[in-house]
Amino acid sequence: MTTTETSQAEQVRRAGGPATSTQSLGARIAARAGGGVMRVFLVLVGLFWLMPTIGLLLSSLRGPEDIAASGWWKVFTAPSELTFSNYQRLLDNSTITDSLLNTVLITVPATFLVVVIGSLAGYAFAWMEFPGRDWWFLVVVGLLVVPVQVALIPVSELFGTIGIFETTFGVIMFHTAFGLPFAIFLLRNFFAEIPRELLEAARLDGAGEIRLFTRVVMPLGGPAIASLGIFQFLWVWNDMLVALIFADSDSPPITVALQQQVRQFGNNIDVLAPGAFVSMVIPLAVFFAFQRQFVSGVMAGAVK
């Protein structure tokens, strides 16, 4: 075959001509899956996944009589039912508003402590030499498999002995302790991927460990630290088990406060619906605010 004929055959193959007939059935299906049909399917799946959230939002905008009479989908035929009176009653409910503040007072310190301590420990395990470093790291990895439920009773006894049981400080300490193993494991593996030459160059310029950590490692580890912060924030904000046991019953977080509303008022949906939606919107806002850093942190180790 001449050079001209080879070139023409190559052009035909790239244009999807006769050579495409040799493609397998799976390859042709995969090629078609990237088109508009797959996009429409993914949009439908996303809408189906968001349906409970949409239903909660619309329920929070309906009066108690309308909620008792029909489902939330009725608003599409009777939009006049939508009202913000439920949110006004929610703001007038001191139990819910105080619980939101208590949730912030628990979540922010627990997230901050885990990020700071986890970053320092991750850097130490990745780049500092000290006796038993590998064995201590194995202990940290082993703590990842310890379920929270196993520690509830012994930690309750410990907190009661030292006087921090049923306090906000006790809840913060519990979340910090159980968030640190994952934080150290994640950040140690991320920091270990930093080129050694970069750290050695900084040391040659006279940078000590503290300056090396703050000026080199922390900026490079920003995506991983942001991902860790989002994970920890979402876990602490949405937790009810730990808060139900360790938090003060007079100043509970939002999850416990909503559970108490169910127990006290039964079908008090006009308070529960807007309260649950507000409780859900705040962590969603945090996630979307740091979405770019979160994606960068998740994908950081995927491509070398």
Tab-separated table of C-alpha atoms in Angstrom:
chain	number	residue	atom	x	y	z
A	1	MET	CA	0.000	0.000	0.000
A	2	THR	CA	1.414	3.370	-0.996
A	3	THR	CA	1.853	6.295	1.350
A	4	THR	CA	-1.080	8.102	-0.254
A	5	GLU	CA	-3.411	5.124	0.209
A	6	THR	CA	-2.307	4.739	3.829
A	7	SER	CA	-3.027	8.413	4.490
A	8	GLN	CA	-6.480	8.141	2.892
A	9	ALA	CA	-7.298	5.053	4.990
A	10	GLU	CA	-6.224	6.859	8.118
A	11	GLN	CA	-8.452	9.821	7.262
A	12	VAL	CA	-11.408	7.519	6.661
A	13	ARG	CA	-10.818	5.799	10.003
A	14	ARG	CA	-10.684	9.107	11.895
A	15	ALA	CA	-13.823	10.349	10.152
A	16	GLY	CA	-15.740	7.336	11.461
A	17	GLY	CA	-16.034	5.618	8.102
A	18	PRO	CA	-15.793	1.920	7.343
A	19	ALA	CA	-13.172	1.311	10.044
A	20	THR	CA	-15.740	2.091	12.758
A	21	SER	CA	-17.586	-1.076	11.912
A	22	THR	CA	-14.867	-2.970	13.736
A	23	GLN	CA	-15.755	-1.291	17.031
A	24	SER	CA	-17.318	-3.503	19.649
A	25	LEU	CA	-20.897	-3.066	20.778
A	26	GLY	CA	-19.728	-1.804	24.183
A	27	ALA	CA	-17.553	0.868	22.560
A	28	ARG	CA	-20.455	2.106	20.421
A	29	ILE	CA	-22.768	2.234	23.471
A	30	ALA	CA	-20.128	4.117	25.460
A	31	ALA	CA	-19.720	6.605	22.605
A	32	ARG	CA	-23.448	7.235	22.449
A	33	ALA	CA	-23.706	7.507	26.237
A	34	GLY	CA	-21.780	10.758	26.183
A	35	GLY	CA	-24.511	12.470	24.184
A	36	GLY	CA	-27.673	14.274	25.074
A	37	VAL	CA	-29.576	11.189	26.215
A	38	MET	CA	-27.150	10.573	29.067
A	39	ARG	CA	-27.250	14.230	30.088
A	40	VAL	CA	-31.024	14.154	30.265
A	41	PHE	CA	-30.883	10.955	32.302
A	42	LEU	CA	-28.416	12.487	34.764
A	43	VAL	CA	-30.591	15.587	35.146
A	44	LEU	CA	-33.603	13.391	35.921
A	45	VAL	CA	-31.598	11.418	38.476
A	46	GLY	CA	-30.453	14.673	40.086
A	47	LEU	CA	-34.013	15.984	40.295
A	48	PHE	CA	-35.192	12.701	41.798
A	49	TRP	CA	-32.396	12.871	44.355
A	50	LEU	CA	-33.357	16.458	45.257
A	51	MET	CA	-37.062	15.680	45.567
A	52	PRO	CA	-37.028	15.241	49.389
A	53	THR	CA	-35.234	18.579	49.737
A	54	ILE	CA	-37.712	20.296	47.437
A	55	GLY	CA	-40.584	18.720	49.354
A	56	LEU	CA	-39.144	19.939	52.658
A	57	LEU	CA	-38.738	23.458	51.290
A	58	LEU	CA	-42.291	23.611	49.965
A	59	SER	CA	-43.666	22.113	53.184
A	60	SER	CA	-41.868	24.780	55.180
A	61	LEU	CA	-43.693	27.423	53.110
A	62	ARG	CA	-47.198	26.033	53.759
A	63	GLY	CA	-49.476	26.607	56.708
A	64	PRO	CA	-50.206	23.800	59.191
A	65	GLU	CA	-53.776	23.426	57.909
A	66	ASP	CA	-52.611	23.031	54.313
A	67	ILE	CA	-49.937	20.537	55.338
A	68	ALA	CA	-52.503	18.424	57.166
A	69	ALA	CA	-54.947	18.573	54.258
A	70	SER	CA	-52.710	17.587	51.314
A	71	GLY	CA	-49.173	16.863	50.189
A	72	TRP	CA	-46.533	19.437	49.336
A	73	TRP	CA	-47.058	18.925	45.577
A	74	LYS	CA	-50.400	20.723	45.890
A	75	VAL	CA	-48.539	24.058	45.701
A	76	PHE	CA	-48.029	23.571	41.959
A	77	THR	CA	-51.793	23.911	41.465
A	78	ALA	CA	-52.407	26.277	44.399
A	79	PRO	CA	-49.374	28.583	44.743
A	80	SER	CA	-51.387	30.906	46.993
A	81	GLU	CA	-50.721	28.455	49.849
A	82	LEU	CA	-47.080	29.563	50.011
A	83	THR	CA	-46.340	31.767	53.006
A	84	PHE	CA	-43.371	32.777	55.164
A	85	SER	CA	-45.365	32.711	58.394
A	86	ASN	CA	-43.709	29.438	59.434
A	87	TYR	CA	-40.298	31.070	59.342
A	88	GLN	CA	-41.630	33.971	61.381
A	89	ARG	CA	-42.850	31.524	64.034
A	90	LEU	CA	-39.495	29.775	63.843
A	91	LEU	CA	-37.665	33.019	64.599
A	92	ASP	CA	-40.024	33.603	67.511
A	93	ASN	CA	-39.244	30.136	68.891
A	94	SER	CA	-36.357	30.758	71.285
A	95	THR	CA	-35.612	27.035	71.597
A	96	ILE	CA	-34.803	26.717	67.903
A	97	THR	CA	-32.872	29.972	67.584
A	98	ASP	CA	-30.798	29.239	70.693
A	99	SER	CA	-30.097	25.724	69.420
A	100	LEU	CA	-28.766	27.130	66.146
A	101	LEU	CA	-26.362	29.305	68.118
A	102	ASN	CA	-25.337	26.342	70.252
A	103	THR	CA	-24.704	24.297	67.112
A	104	VAL	CA	-22.387	27.001	65.792
A	105	LEU	CA	-20.583	27.161	69.145
A	106	ILE	CA	-19.984	23.405	68.941
A	107	THR	CA	-19.237	23.009	65.238
A	108	VAL	CA	-16.798	25.872	64.674
A	109	PRO	CA	-14.374	25.040	67.535
A	110	ALA	CA	-14.550	21.284	66.818
A	111	THR	CA	-13.722	21.905	63.160
A	112	PHE	CA	-10.981	24.424	63.920
A	113	LEU	CA	-9.251	22.187	66.464
A	114	VAL	CA	-9.329	19.156	64.180
A	115	VAL	CA	-7.903	21.123	61.246
A	116	VAL	CA	-5.120	22.757	63.274
A	117	ILE	CA	-4.069	19.717	65.315
A	118	GLY	CA	-4.494	17.374	62.347
A	119	SER	CA	-2.322	19.618	60.154
A	120	LEU	CA	0.471	19.779	62.720
A	121	ALA	CA	0.366	16.036	63.372
A	122	GLY	CA	0.145	15.224	59.659
A	123	TYR	CA	3.239	17.318	58.964
A	124	ALA	CA	5.112	15.672	61.840
A	125	PHE	CA	4.277	12.162	60.635
A	126	ALA	CA	5.177	13.053	57.051
A	127	TRP	CA	8.449	14.995	57.380
A	128	MET	CA	9.801	14.898	60.925
A	129	GLU	CA	11.915	12.122	62.392
A	130	PHE	CA	11.135	10.991	65.945
A	131	PRO	CA	11.297	7.655	67.777
A	132	GLY	CA	8.474	5.275	66.977
A	133	ARG	CA	6.986	7.464	64.244
A	134	ASP	CA	5.743	4.583	62.102
A	135	TRP	CA	4.330	2.704	65.076
A	136	TRP	CA	2.461	5.770	66.304
A	137	PHE	CA	1.038	6.268	62.835
A	138	LEU	CA	-0.185	2.676	62.844
A	139	VAL	CA	-1.970	3.442	66.113
A	140	VAL	CA	-3.656	6.421	64.442
A	141	VAL	CA	-4.735	4.239	61.521
A	142	GLY	CA	-6.085	1.663	63.959
A	143	LEU	CA	-8.201	4.314	65.669
A	144	LEU	CA	-10.017	4.893	62.371
A	145	VAL	CA	-11.899	1.616	62.788
A	146	VAL	CA	-13.092	2.343	66.348
A	147	PRO	CA	-16.849	3.061	66.159
A	148	VAL	CA	-18.256	5.985	68.087
A	149	GLN	CA	-20.828	3.779	69.815
A	150	VAL	CA	-18.112	1.738	71.547
A	151	ALA	CA	-16.732	4.815	73.308
A	152	LEU	CA	-19.996	6.357	74.499
A	153	ILE	CA	-20.137	4.693	77.927
A	154	PRO	CA	-16.432	4.899	78.903
A	155	VAL	CA	-16.125	8.474	77.657
A	156	SER	CA	-19.316	9.399	79.529
A	157	GLU	CA	-17.802	8.054	82.746
A	158	LEU	CA	-14.539	9.891	82.066
A	159	PHE	CA	-16.293	13.182	81.328
A	160	GLY	CA	-18.432	12.776	84.440
A	161	THR	CA	-15.312	12.244	86.555
A	162	ILE	CA	-13.572	15.369	85.289
A	163	GLY	CA	-16.770	17.431	85.299
A	164	ILE	CA	-17.389	18.152	81.620
A	165	PHE	CA	-20.300	15.763	81.033
A	166	GLU	CA	-23.407	17.506	79.602
A	167	THR	CA	-21.424	20.582	78.650
A	168	THR	CA	-20.678	22.224	75.327
A	169	PHE	CA	-16.964	21.803	75.988
A	170	GLY	CA	-17.445	18.046	76.412
A	171	VAL	CA	-19.211	17.752	73.048
A	172	ILE	CA	-16.403	19.715	71.375
A	173	MET	CA	-13.752	17.472	72.928
A	174	PHE	CA	-15.574	14.301	71.841
A	175	HIS	CA	-15.902	15.452	68.228
A	176	THR	CA	-12.299	16.642	68.190
A	177	ALA	CA	-10.963	13.343	69.535
A	178	PHE	CA	-12.886	11.231	67.034
A	179	GLY	CA	-12.149	13.557	64.131
A	180	LEU	CA	-8.376	13.604	64.624
A	181	PRO	CA	-7.520	10.066	63.403
A	182	PHE	CA	-9.063	10.673	59.998
A	183	ALA	CA	-7.580	14.182	59.842
A	184	ILE	CA	-4.064	12.964	60.619
A	185	PHE	CA	-4.353	10.071	58.182
A	186	LEU	CA	-5.634	12.297	55.359
A	187	LEU	CA	-3.192	15.164	55.810
A	188	ARG	CA	-0.162	12.974	56.441
A	189	ASN	CA	-0.709	11.207	53.119
A	190	PHE	CA	-1.241	14.514	51.347
A	191	PHE	CA	1.786	16.237	52.882
A	192	ALA	CA	3.963	13.224	52.065
A	193	GLU	CA	3.361	13.881	48.339
A	194	ILE	CA	5.056	17.289	48.529
A	195	PRO	CA	8.412	17.114	46.677
A	196	ARG	CA	11.295	16.659	49.088
A	197	GLU	CA	13.451	18.981	46.980
A	198	LEU	CA	11.083	21.862	47.705
A	199	LEU	CA	11.376	21.378	51.463
A	200	GLU	CA	15.149	20.957	51.284
A	201	ALA	CA	15.456	24.166	49.289
A	202	ALA	CA	13.463	25.995	51.961
A	203	ARG	CA	15.709	24.563	54.676
A	204	LEU	CA	18.794	25.709	52.766
A	205	ASP	CA	17.323	29.220	52.779
A	206	GLY	CA	17.269	29.067	56.584
A	207	ALA	CA	13.615	28.119	57.154
A	208	GLY	CA	12.912	26.307	60.400
A	209	GLU	CA	10.185	23.738	60.959
A	210	ILE	CA	7.563	26.310	61.968
A	211	ARG	CA	8.279	28.591	59.035
A	212	LEU	CA	8.477	25.607	56.709
A	213	PHE	CA	5.076	24.449	57.901
A	214	THR	CA	3.370	27.841	57.675
A	215	ARG	CA	5.005	29.174	54.492
A	216	VAL	CA	5.390	26.039	52.367
A	217	VAL	CA	3.316	23.106	53.575
A	218	MET	CA	0.127	24.928	54.557
A	219	PRO	CA	-0.291	26.819	51.238
A	220	LEU	CA	0.347	23.634	49.250
A	221	GLY	CA	-2.010	21.655	51.474
A	222	GLY	CA	-4.853	24.164	51.191
A	223	PRO	CA	-7.166	21.923	49.116
A	224	ALA	CA	-6.753	18.942	51.438
A	225	ILE	CA	-7.245	21.110	54.524
A	226	ALA	CA	-10.393	22.632	53.015
A	227	SER	CA	-11.750	19.161	52.239
A	228	LEU	CA	-11.058	18.045	55.799
A	229	GLY	CA	-12.744	21.140	57.192
A	230	ILE	CA	-15.871	20.504	55.124
A	231	PHE	CA	-16.041	16.843	56.172
A	232	GLN	CA	-15.611	17.702	59.843
A	233	PHE	CA	-18.091	20.583	59.707
A	234	LEU	CA	-20.782	18.443	58.091
A	235	TRP	CA	-20.227	15.569	60.529
A	236	VAL	CA	-20.425	17.740	63.646
A	237	TRP	CA	-23.305	19.885	62.409
A	238	ASN	CA	-25.515	16.921	61.507
A	239	ASP	CA	-24.633	14.783	64.534
A	240	MET	CA	-27.399	13.907	66.964
A	241	LEU	CA	-26.144	10.823	68.825
A	242	VAL	CA	-23.190	12.499	70.541
A	243	ALA	CA	-25.131	15.693	71.193
A	244	LEU	CA	-28.061	13.758	72.638
A	245	ILE	CA	-25.775	12.110	75.200
A	246	PHE	CA	-23.091	14.689	75.983
A	247	ALA	CA	-24.775	18.071	75.397
A	248	ASP	CA	-26.526	20.040	78.089
A	249	SER	CA	-30.266	19.400	77.929
A	250	ASP	CA	-30.891	23.123	78.578
A	251	SER	CA	-28.741	24.212	75.604
A	252	PRO	CA	-28.977	21.500	72.937
A	253	PRO	CA	-27.838	21.809	69.312
A	254	ILE	CA	-30.345	22.032	66.492
A	255	THR	CA	-30.603	18.294	65.857
A	256	VAL	CA	-31.574	17.574	69.463
A	257	ALA	CA	-33.871	20.603	69.610
A	258	LEU	CA	-35.818	19.395	66.577
A	259	GLN	CA	-36.080	15.925	68.095
A	260	GLN	CA	-37.465	17.460	71.285
A	261	GLN	CA	-40.058	19.345	69.253
A	262	VAL	CA	-41.307	16.043	67.851
A	263	ARG	CA	-41.549	14.543	71.309
A	264	GLN	CA	-43.294	17.503	72.877
A	265	PHE	CA	-45.667	18.588	70.143
A	266	GLY	CA	-46.095	15.482	68.001
A	267	ASN	CA	-47.120	16.867	64.594
A	268	ASN	CA	-45.697	20.370	64.962
A	269	ILE	CA	-44.682	20.311	61.317
A	270	ASP	CA	-44.957	24.080	60.882
A	271	VAL	CA	-41.924	24.418	63.164
A	272	LEU	CA	-40.134	21.219	62.229
A	273	ALA	CA	-40.148	21.799	58.459
A	274	PRO	CA	-38.571	25.281	58.437
A	275	GLY	CA	-36.228	24.311	61.274
A	276	ALA	CA	-34.997	21.239	59.411
A	277	PHE	CA	-34.592	23.216	56.196
A	278	VAL	CA	-32.577	25.975	57.894
A	279	SER	CA	-30.438	23.309	59.563
A	280	MET	CA	-29.782	21.776	56.141
A	281	VAL	CA	-29.154	25.010	54.250
A	282	ILE	CA	-26.257	26.170	56.427
A	283	PRO	CA	-23.946	23.178	55.774
A	284	LEU	CA	-24.938	23.286	52.096
A	285	ALA	CA	-23.876	26.930	51.964
A	286	VAL	CA	-20.539	26.010	53.552
A	287	PHE	CA	-20.025	23.228	51.016
A	288	PHE	CA	-20.776	25.391	47.988
A	289	ALA	CA	-18.617	28.207	49.368
A	290	PHE	CA	-15.603	25.877	49.438
A	291	GLN	CA	-16.633	23.655	46.537
A	292	ARG	CA	-13.590	24.451	44.405
A	293	GLN	CA	-11.166	23.681	47.236
A	294	PHE	CA	-13.104	20.522	48.070
A	295	VAL	CA	-12.861	19.181	44.512
A	296	SER	CA	-9.172	20.071	44.329
A	297	GLY	CA	-8.520	18.249	47.585
A	298	VAL	CA	-10.413	15.138	46.528
A	299	MET	CA	-8.692	15.009	43.134
A	300	ALA	CA	-5.231	15.978	44.416
A	301	GLY	CA	-3.942	12.436	44.602
A	302	ALA	CA	-5.749	11.111	41.540
A	303	VAL	CA	-3.293	12.433	38.938
A	304	LYS	CA	0.455	12.626	39.385
